[in-house]
Short mmCIF file of C-alpha atoms and ligand atoms in Angstrom, two decimals:
data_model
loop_
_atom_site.label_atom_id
_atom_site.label_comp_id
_atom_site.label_asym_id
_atom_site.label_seq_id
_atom_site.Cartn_x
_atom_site.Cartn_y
_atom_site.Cartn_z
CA UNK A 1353 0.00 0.00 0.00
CA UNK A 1354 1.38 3.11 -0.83
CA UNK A 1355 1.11 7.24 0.11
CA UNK A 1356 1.39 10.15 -1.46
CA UNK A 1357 1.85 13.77 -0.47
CA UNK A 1358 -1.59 16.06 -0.43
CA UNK A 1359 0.59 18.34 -2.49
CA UNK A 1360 0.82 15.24 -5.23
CA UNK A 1361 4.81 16.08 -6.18
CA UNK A 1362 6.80 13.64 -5.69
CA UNK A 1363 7.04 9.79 -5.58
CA UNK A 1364 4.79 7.73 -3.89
CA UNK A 1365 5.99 5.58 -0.76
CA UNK A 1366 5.25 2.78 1.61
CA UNK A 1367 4.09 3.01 5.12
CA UNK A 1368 7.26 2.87 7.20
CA UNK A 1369 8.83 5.74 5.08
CA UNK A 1370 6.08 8.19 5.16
CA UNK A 1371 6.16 7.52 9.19
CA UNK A 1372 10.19 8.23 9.44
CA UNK A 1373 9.85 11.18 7.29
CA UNK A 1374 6.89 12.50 8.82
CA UNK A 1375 6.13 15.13 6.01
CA UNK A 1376 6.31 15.06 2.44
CA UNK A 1377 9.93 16.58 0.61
CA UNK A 1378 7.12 19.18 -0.86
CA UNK A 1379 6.08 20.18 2.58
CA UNK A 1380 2.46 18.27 2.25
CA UNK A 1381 1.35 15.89 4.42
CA UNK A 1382 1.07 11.71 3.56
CA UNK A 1383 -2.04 10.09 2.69
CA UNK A 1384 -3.01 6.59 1.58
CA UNK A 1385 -2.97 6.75 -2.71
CA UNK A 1386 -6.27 4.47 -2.40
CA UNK A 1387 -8.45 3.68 0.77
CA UNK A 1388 -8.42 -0.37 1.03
CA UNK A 1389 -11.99 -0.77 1.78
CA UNK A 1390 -11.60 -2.65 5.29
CA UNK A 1391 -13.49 -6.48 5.66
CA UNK A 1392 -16.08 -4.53 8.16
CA UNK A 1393 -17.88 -7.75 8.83
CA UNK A 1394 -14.53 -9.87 9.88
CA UNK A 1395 -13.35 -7.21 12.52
CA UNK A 1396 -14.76 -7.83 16.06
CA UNK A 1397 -14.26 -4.56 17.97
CA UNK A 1398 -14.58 -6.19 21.03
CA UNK A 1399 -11.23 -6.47 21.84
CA UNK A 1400 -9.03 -3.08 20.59
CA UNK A 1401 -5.72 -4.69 19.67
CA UNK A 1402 -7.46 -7.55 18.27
CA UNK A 1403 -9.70 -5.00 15.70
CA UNK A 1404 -6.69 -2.70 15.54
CA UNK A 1405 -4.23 -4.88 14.28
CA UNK A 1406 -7.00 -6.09 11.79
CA UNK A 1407 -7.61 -2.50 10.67
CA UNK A 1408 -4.21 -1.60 10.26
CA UNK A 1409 -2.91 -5.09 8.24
CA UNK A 1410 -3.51 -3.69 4.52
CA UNK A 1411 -1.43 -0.64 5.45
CA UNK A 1412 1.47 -2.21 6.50
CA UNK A 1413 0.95 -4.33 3.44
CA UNK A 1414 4.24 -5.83 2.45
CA UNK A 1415 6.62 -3.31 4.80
CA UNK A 1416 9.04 -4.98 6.91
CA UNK A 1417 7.31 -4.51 10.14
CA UNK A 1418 4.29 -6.33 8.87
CA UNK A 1419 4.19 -9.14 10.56
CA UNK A 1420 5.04 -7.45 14.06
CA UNK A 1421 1.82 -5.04 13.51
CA UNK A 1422 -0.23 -7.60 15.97
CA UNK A 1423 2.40 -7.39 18.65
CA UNK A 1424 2.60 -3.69 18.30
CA UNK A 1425 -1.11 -3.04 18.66
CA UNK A 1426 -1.13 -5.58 21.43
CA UNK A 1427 1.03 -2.72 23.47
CA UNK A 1428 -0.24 0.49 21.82
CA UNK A 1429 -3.83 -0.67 22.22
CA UNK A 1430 -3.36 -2.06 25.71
CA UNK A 1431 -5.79 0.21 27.50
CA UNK A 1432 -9.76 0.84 26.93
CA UNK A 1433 -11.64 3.14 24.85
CA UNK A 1434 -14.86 2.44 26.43
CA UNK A 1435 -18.24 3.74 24.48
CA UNK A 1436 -20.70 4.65 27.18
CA UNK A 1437 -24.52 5.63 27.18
CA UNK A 1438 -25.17 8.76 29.24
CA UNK A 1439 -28.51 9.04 28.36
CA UNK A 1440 -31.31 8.46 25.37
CA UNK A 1441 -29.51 9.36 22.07
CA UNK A 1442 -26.54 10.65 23.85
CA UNK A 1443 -23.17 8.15 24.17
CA UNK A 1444 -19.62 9.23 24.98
CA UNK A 1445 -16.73 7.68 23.46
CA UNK A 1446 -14.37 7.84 26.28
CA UNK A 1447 -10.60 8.83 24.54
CA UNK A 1448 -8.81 9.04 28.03
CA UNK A 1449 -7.78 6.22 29.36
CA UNK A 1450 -3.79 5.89 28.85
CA UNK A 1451 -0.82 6.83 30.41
CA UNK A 1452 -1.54 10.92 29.93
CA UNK A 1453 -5.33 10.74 29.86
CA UNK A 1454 -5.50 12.00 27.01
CA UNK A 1455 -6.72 10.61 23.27
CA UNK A 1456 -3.22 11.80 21.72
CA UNK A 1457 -2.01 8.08 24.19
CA UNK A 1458 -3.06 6.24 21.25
CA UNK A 1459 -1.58 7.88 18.45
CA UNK A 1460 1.77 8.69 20.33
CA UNK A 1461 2.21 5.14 22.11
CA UNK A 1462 1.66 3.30 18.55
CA UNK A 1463 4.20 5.53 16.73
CA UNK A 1464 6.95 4.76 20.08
CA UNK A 1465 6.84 0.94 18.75
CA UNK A 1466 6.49 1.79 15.88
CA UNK A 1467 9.84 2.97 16.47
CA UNK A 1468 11.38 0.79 18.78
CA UNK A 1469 10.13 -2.27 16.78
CA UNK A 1470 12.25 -0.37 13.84
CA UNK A 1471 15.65 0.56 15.42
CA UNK A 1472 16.05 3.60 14.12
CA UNK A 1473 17.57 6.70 15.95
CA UNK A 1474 16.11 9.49 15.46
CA UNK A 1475 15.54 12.62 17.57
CA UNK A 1476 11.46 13.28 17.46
CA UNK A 1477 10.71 16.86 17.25
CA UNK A 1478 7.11 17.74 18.75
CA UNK A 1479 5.30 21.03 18.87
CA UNK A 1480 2.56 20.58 21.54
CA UNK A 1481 -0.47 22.89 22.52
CA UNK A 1482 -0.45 20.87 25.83
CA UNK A 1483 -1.19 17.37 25.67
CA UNK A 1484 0.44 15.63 22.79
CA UNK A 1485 4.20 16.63 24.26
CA UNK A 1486 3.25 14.65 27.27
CA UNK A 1487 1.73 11.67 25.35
CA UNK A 1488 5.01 11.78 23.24
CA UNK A 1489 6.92 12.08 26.07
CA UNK A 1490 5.33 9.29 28.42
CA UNK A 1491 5.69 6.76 25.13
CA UNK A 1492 9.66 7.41 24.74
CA UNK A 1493 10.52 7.96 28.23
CA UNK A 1494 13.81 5.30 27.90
CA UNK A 1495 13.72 4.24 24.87
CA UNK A 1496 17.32 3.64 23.56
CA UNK A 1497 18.70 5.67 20.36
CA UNK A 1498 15.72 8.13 20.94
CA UNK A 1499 15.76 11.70 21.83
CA UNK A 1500 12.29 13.57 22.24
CA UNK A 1501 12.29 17.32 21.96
CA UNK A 1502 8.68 19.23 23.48
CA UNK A 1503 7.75 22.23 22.77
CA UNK A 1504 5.39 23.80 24.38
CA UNK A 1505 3.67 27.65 24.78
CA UNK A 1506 5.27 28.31 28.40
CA UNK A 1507 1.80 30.47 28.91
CA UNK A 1508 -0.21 28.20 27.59
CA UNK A 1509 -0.51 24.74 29.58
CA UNK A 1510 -1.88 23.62 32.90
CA UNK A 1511 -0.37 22.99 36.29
CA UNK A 1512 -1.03 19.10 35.10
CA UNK A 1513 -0.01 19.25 31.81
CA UNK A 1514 3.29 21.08 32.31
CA UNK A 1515 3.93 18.52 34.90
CA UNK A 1516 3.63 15.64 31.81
CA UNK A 1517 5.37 17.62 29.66
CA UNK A 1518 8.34 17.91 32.17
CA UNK A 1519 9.03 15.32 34.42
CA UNK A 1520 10.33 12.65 32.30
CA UNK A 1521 13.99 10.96 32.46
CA UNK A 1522 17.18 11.94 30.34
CA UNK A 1523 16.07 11.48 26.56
CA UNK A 1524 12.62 14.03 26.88
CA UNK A 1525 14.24 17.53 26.82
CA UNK A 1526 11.18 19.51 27.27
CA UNK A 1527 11.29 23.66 26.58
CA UNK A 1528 8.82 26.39 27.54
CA UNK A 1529 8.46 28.79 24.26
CA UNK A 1530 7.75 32.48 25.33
CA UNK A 1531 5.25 32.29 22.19
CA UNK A 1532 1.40 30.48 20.92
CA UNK A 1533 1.70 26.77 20.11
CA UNK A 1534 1.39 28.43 16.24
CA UNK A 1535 4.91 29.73 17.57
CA UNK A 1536 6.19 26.07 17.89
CA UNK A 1537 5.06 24.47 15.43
CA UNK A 1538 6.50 27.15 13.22
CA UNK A 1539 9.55 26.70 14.95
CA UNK A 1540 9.21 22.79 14.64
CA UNK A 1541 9.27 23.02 10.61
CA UNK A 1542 11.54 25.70 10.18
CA UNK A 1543 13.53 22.86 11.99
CA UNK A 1544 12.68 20.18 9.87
CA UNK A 1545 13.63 22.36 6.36
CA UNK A 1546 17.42 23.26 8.18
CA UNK A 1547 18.64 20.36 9.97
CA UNK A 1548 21.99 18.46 8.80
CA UNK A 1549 22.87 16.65 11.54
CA UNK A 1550 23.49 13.15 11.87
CA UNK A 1551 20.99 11.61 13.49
CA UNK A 1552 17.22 12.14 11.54
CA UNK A 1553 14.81 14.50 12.50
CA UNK A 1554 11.34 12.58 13.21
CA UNK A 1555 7.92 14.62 13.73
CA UNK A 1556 5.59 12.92 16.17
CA UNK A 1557 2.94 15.53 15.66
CA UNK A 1558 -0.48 14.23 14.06
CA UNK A 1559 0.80 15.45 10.70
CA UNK A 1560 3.12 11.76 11.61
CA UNK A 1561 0.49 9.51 9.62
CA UNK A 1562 1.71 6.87 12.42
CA UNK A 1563 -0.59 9.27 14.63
CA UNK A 1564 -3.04 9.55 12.52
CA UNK A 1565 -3.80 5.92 11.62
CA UNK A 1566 -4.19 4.44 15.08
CA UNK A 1567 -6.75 6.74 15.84
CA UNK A 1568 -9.29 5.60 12.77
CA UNK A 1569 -9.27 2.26 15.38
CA UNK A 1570 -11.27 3.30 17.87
CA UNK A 1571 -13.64 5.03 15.29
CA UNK A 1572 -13.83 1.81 13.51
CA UNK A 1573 -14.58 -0.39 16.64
CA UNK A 1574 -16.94 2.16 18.38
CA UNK A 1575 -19.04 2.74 15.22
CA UNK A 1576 -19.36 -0.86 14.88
CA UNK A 1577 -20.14 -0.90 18.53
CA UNK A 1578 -22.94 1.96 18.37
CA UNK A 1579 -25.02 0.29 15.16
CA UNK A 1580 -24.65 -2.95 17.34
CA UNK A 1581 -26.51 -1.36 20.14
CA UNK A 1582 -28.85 0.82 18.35
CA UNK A 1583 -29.44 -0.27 14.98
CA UNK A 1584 -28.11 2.89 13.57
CA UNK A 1585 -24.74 4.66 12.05
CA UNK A 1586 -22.52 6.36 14.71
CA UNK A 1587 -22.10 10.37 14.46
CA UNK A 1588 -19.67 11.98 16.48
CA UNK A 1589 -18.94 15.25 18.26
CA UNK A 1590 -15.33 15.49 18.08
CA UNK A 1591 -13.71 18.66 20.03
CA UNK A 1592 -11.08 19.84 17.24
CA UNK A 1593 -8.05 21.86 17.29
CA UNK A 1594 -5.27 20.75 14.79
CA UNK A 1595 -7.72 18.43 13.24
CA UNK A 1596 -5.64 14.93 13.84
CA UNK A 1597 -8.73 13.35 16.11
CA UNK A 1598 -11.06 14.43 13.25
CA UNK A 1599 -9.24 13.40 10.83
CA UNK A 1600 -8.85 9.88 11.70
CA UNK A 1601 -13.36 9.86 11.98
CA UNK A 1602 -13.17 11.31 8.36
CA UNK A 1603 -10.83 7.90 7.20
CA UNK A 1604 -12.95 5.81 9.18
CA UNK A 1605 -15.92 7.23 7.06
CA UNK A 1606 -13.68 6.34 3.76
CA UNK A 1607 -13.07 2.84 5.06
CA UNK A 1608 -16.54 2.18 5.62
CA UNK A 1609 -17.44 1.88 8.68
CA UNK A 1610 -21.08 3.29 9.74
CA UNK A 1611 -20.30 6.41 10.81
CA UNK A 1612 -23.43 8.95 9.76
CA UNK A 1613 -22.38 12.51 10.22
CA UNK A 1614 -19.08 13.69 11.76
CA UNK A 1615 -19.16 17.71 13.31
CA UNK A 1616 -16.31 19.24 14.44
CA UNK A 1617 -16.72 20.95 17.61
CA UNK A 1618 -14.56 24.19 18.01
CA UNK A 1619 -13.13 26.75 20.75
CA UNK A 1620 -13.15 30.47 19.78
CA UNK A 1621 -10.42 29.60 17.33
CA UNK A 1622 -13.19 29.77 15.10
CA UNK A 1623 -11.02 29.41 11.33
CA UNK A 1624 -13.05 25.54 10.81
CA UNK A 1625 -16.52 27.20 11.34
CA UNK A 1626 -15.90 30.28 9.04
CA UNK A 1627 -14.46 27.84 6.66
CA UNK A 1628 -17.75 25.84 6.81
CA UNK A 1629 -20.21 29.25 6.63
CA UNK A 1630 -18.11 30.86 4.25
CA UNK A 1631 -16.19 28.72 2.14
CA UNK A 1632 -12.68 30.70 2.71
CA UNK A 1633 -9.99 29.38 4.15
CA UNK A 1634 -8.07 32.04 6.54
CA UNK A 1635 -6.06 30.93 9.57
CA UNK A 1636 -6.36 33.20 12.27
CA UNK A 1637 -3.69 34.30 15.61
CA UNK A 1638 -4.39 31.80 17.84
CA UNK A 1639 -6.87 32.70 20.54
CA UNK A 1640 -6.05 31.52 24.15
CA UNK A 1641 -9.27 29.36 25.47
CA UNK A 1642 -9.88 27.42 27.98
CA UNK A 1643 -9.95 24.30 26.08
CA UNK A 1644 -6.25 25.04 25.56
CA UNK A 1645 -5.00 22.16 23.59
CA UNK A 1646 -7.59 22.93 20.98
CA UNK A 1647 -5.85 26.75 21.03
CA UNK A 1648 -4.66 26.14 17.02
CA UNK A 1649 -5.13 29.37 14.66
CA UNK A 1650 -4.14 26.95 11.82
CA UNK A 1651 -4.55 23.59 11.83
CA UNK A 1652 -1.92 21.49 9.89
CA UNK A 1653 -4.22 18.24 8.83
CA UNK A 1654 -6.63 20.55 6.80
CA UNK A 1655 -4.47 19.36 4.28
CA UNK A 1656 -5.63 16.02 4.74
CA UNK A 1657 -9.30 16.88 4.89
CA UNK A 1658 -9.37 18.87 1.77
CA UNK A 1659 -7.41 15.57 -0.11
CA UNK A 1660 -10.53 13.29 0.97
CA UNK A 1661 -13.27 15.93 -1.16
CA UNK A 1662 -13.42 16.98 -4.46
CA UNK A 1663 -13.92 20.22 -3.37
CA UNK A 1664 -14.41 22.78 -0.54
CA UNK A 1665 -18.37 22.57 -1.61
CA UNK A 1666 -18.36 18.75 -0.68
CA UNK A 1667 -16.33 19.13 2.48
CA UNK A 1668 -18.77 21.66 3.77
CA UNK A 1669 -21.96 18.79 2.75
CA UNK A 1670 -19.98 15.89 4.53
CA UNK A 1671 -19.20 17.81 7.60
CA UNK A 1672 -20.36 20.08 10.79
CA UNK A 1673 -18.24 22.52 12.47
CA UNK A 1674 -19.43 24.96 15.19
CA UNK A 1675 -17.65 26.72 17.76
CA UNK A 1676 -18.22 27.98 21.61
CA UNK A 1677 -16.62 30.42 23.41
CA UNK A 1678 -15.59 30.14 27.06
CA UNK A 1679 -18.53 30.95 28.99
CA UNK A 1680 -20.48 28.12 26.95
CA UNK A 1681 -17.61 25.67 27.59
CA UNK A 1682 -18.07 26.66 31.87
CA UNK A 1683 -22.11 26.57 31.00
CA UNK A 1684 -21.58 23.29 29.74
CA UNK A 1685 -19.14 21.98 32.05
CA UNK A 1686 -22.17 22.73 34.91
CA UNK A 1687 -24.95 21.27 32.89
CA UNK A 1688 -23.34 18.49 32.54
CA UNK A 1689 -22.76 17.62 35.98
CA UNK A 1690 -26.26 18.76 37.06
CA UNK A 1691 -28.34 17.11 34.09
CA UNK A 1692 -26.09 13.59 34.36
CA UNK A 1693 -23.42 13.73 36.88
CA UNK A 1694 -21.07 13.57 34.37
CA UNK A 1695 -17.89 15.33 34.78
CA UNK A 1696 -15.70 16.38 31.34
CA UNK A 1697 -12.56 18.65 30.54
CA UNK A 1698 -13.28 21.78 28.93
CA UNK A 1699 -12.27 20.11 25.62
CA UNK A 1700 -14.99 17.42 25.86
CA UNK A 1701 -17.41 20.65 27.09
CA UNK A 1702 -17.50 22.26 23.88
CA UNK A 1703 -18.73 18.98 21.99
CA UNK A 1704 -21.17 18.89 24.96
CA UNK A 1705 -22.31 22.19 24.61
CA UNK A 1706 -23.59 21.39 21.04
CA UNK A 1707 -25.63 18.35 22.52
CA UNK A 1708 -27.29 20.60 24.47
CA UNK A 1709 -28.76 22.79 21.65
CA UNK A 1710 -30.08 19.76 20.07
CA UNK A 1711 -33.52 18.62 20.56
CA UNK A 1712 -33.64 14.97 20.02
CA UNK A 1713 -29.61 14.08 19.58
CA UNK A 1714 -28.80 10.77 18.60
CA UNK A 1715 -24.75 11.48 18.80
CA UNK A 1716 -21.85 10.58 20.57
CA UNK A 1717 -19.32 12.82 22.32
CA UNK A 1718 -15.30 11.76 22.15
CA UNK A 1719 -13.70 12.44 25.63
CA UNK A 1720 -10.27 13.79 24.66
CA UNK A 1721 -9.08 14.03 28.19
CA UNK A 1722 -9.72 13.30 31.51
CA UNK A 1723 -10.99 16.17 33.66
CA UNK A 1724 -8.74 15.71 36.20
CA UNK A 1725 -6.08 17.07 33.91
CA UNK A 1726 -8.05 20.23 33.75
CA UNK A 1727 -8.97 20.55 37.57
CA UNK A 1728 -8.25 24.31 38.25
CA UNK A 1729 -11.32 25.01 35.53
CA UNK A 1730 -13.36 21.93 35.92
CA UNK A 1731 -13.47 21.58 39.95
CA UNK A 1732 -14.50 25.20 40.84
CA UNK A 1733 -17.74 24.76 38.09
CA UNK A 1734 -18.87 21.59 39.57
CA UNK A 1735 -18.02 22.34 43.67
CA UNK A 1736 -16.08 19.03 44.23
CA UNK A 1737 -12.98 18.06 43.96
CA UNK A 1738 -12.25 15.06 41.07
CA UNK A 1739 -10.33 11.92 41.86
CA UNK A 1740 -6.70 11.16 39.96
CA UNK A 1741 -6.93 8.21 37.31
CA UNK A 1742 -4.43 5.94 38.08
CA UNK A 1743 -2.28 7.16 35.57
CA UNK A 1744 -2.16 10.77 36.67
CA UNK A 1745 -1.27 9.54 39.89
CA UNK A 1746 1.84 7.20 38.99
CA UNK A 1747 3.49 9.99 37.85
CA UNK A 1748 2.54 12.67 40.55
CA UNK A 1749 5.71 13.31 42.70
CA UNK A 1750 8.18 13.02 39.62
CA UNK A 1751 10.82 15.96 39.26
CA UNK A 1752 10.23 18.18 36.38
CA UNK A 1753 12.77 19.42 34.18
CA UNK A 1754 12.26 22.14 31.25
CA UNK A 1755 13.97 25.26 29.46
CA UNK A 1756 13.00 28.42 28.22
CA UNK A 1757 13.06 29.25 24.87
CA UNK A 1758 12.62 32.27 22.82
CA UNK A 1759 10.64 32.22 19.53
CA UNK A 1760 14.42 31.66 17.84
CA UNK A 1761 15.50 28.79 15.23
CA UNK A 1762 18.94 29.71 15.72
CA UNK A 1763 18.03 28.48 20.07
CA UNK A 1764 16.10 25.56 18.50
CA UNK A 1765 19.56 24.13 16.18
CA UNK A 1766 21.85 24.87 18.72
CA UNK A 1767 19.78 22.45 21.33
CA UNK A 1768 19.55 20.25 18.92
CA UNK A 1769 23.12 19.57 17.99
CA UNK A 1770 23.80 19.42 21.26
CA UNK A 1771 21.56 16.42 21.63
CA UNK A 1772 22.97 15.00 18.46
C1 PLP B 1187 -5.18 17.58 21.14
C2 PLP B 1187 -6.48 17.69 21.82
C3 PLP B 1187 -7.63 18.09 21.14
C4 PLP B 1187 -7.60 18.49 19.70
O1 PLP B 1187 -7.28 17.42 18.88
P1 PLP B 1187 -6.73 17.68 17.39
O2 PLP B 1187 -6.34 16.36 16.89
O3 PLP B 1187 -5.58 18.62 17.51
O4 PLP B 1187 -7.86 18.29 16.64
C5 PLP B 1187 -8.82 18.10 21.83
N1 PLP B 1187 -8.89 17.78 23.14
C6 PLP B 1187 -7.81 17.40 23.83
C7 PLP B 1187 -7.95 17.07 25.26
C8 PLP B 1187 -6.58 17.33 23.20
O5 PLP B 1187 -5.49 16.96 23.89
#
């Protein structure tokens, strides 16, 4: 199976290239050539690794690390992604229960065997708005040959999250940019376009199509899951930022699975819901929120979307995007609690906030994250305090380690080479 840049220069290549190099040589991002259209009725998604490895077998078609895929989803997909009825037409897709507690576990922990089942050295370059740098982070902690770089917008992270961005061992060198996460990731492929050193630059941001695919597993298996239960086609309320999450519904679609309509829920970074009313395409400063990780003035996989449709006409018939602002994220943090006694992260809020408009919904909400990641918003709203997952609290007392860094390449290569 083969992929291509969205930019279409350029030749095409197999899996476990597009995954080293993380973006094209013309700066586009990899996607498949052709969609295999997946056995739907062989996969059980009963059991995650099981269905994932299933999922993923015509991609890794003929690459060397083919017949390892089952072993590698066996680890990557070694925790649940639990779909759970809250209440008549309304489900939640529950995205938060690895090592960070936060969806971006599956996509990063994949892509760290993915690695490590590879043996290559390579130093992974990450721009994070908060909680991918820790994912990234928490899958390469130790691994040999590997050196992770974060970066993250030192203004822009909570207590929680700058605590998994930072207190990781030796190979995680994490740095807090005095900029926006737009900052970073600008900084992240000026980076990529410069460096000559010897060991390879590797992006594990969801542009990585190692990210990306992972995800379209729990799609796959939840979708199947939903029309099991109900009869009918899954639609989802994904909260969206750089559009990696989303993106990975969108293939799921392509692959077949019965997913109905897909609606990308928004923070006040509003660029994907002008888009949609308008038709134009104009990324925006990025707005601070307090849905922070979804704090992206230009997402990086619309790319990827815009590949899938023929044109901007058919994106805007095949998908939903809204957006709320803060004060609907805390109304919908409280309502929430008080309608179900269900507790979410401001992320999770803004997809909820859209249920609540509806009349009859028949939809299901993805959990990026764990609300106990976001307890200095979340716990004040809903007047109690919120237990730590497991997780959060293996990793509570850990040292944390980080540098400042200006808005500077010229900072950025010199760390580098010193890592090299
Ligand atoms: C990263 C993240 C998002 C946004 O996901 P994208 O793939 O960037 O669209 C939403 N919620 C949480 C909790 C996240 O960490």
């Amino acid at each position: 199976m083969m992929f291509r840049s969205t930019r279409r220069s350029g030749a095409a290549v197999g899996l476990s290239v597009a995954i080293e190099k993380g973006l094209a040589a013309d700066g586009g991002l990899f996607v498949p050539v052709t969609f295999p259209r997946a056995d739907i009725s062989k996969l059980d998604p009963g059991n995650l690794a099981v269905f994932g490895a299933g999922l993923l077998a015509p991609f890794f078609k003929g690459e060397p690390l083919e017949s390892k895929i089952p072993a590698l989803c066996a680890e990557a997909f070694s925790f649940e992604a639990p779909l759970k009825q809250i209440d008549d037409g309304l489900h939640v897709l529950e995205l938060f229960h690895g090592p960070t507690a936060a969806f971006k576990d599956f996509g990063a922990g994949f892509l760290a065997r993915f690695f490590a089942a590879s043996k290559k050295e390579a130093i992974i370059l990450v721009a994070t708005s908060g909680d991918t740098g820790g994912a990234v982070a928490a899958a390469f902690d130790g691994m040999p040959g590997i050196d992770v770089f974060v970066l993250f917008p030192d203004k822009g992270v909570s207590r929680r999250q700058r605590h998994q961005l930072t207190c990781w061992g030796p190979n995680i060198h994490s740095f807090a940019v005095t900029g926006t996460f737009d900052d970073c990731q600008s900084l992240v492929k000026q980076a990529f376009a410069t460096w000559k050193g010897k060991r390879r630059l590797s992006s594990a941001n969801s542009i990585n199509i190692g990210r990306l695919l992972p995800q379209v597993v729990y799609y796959g298996a939840s979708s199947l899951q939903y029309r099991a239960e109900t009869g009918r086609p899954a639609s989802y309320i994904i909260p969206t930022g750089n559009l990696g999450n989303a993106q990975a519904a969108v293939w799921a679609r392509e692959l077949g699975f019965p997913i109905q309509n897909i609606t990308f829920a928004c923070n006040a970074n509003e660029i994907l819901k002008n888009y949609f009313e308008t038709g134009r395409w104009e990324p925006k400063q990025t707005v601070a929120t307090l849905a922070n990780a979804m704090d992206v003035g230009n997402p990086s996989n619309m790319e990827r979307l815009l590949d899938v449709y023929q044109s901007p006409r058919e994106a805007r018939h095949q998908l939903e995007a809204f957006s709320a602002t803060d004060d609907q994220i805390r109304d919908a943090i409280e309502n929430a609690y008080r309608r179900w006694n269900w507790v979410v992260c401001p992320h999770t809020a803004v997809a909820v906030h859209d249920v609540l408009r509806r009349e009859r919904p028949d939809v299901t909400v993805v959990a990026t994250a764990h609300p106990a990641k976001f307890e200095t918003i979340v716990e004040p709203i809903i007047g109690r305090a919120i237990p730590l997952p497991p997780a959060l609290k293996a990793i509570e007392g850990r040292k944390e380690m980080c540098k400042p860094l200006p808005v500077s390449l010229d900072g950025l290569l010199e760390e580098l080479r010193k890592a090299d």
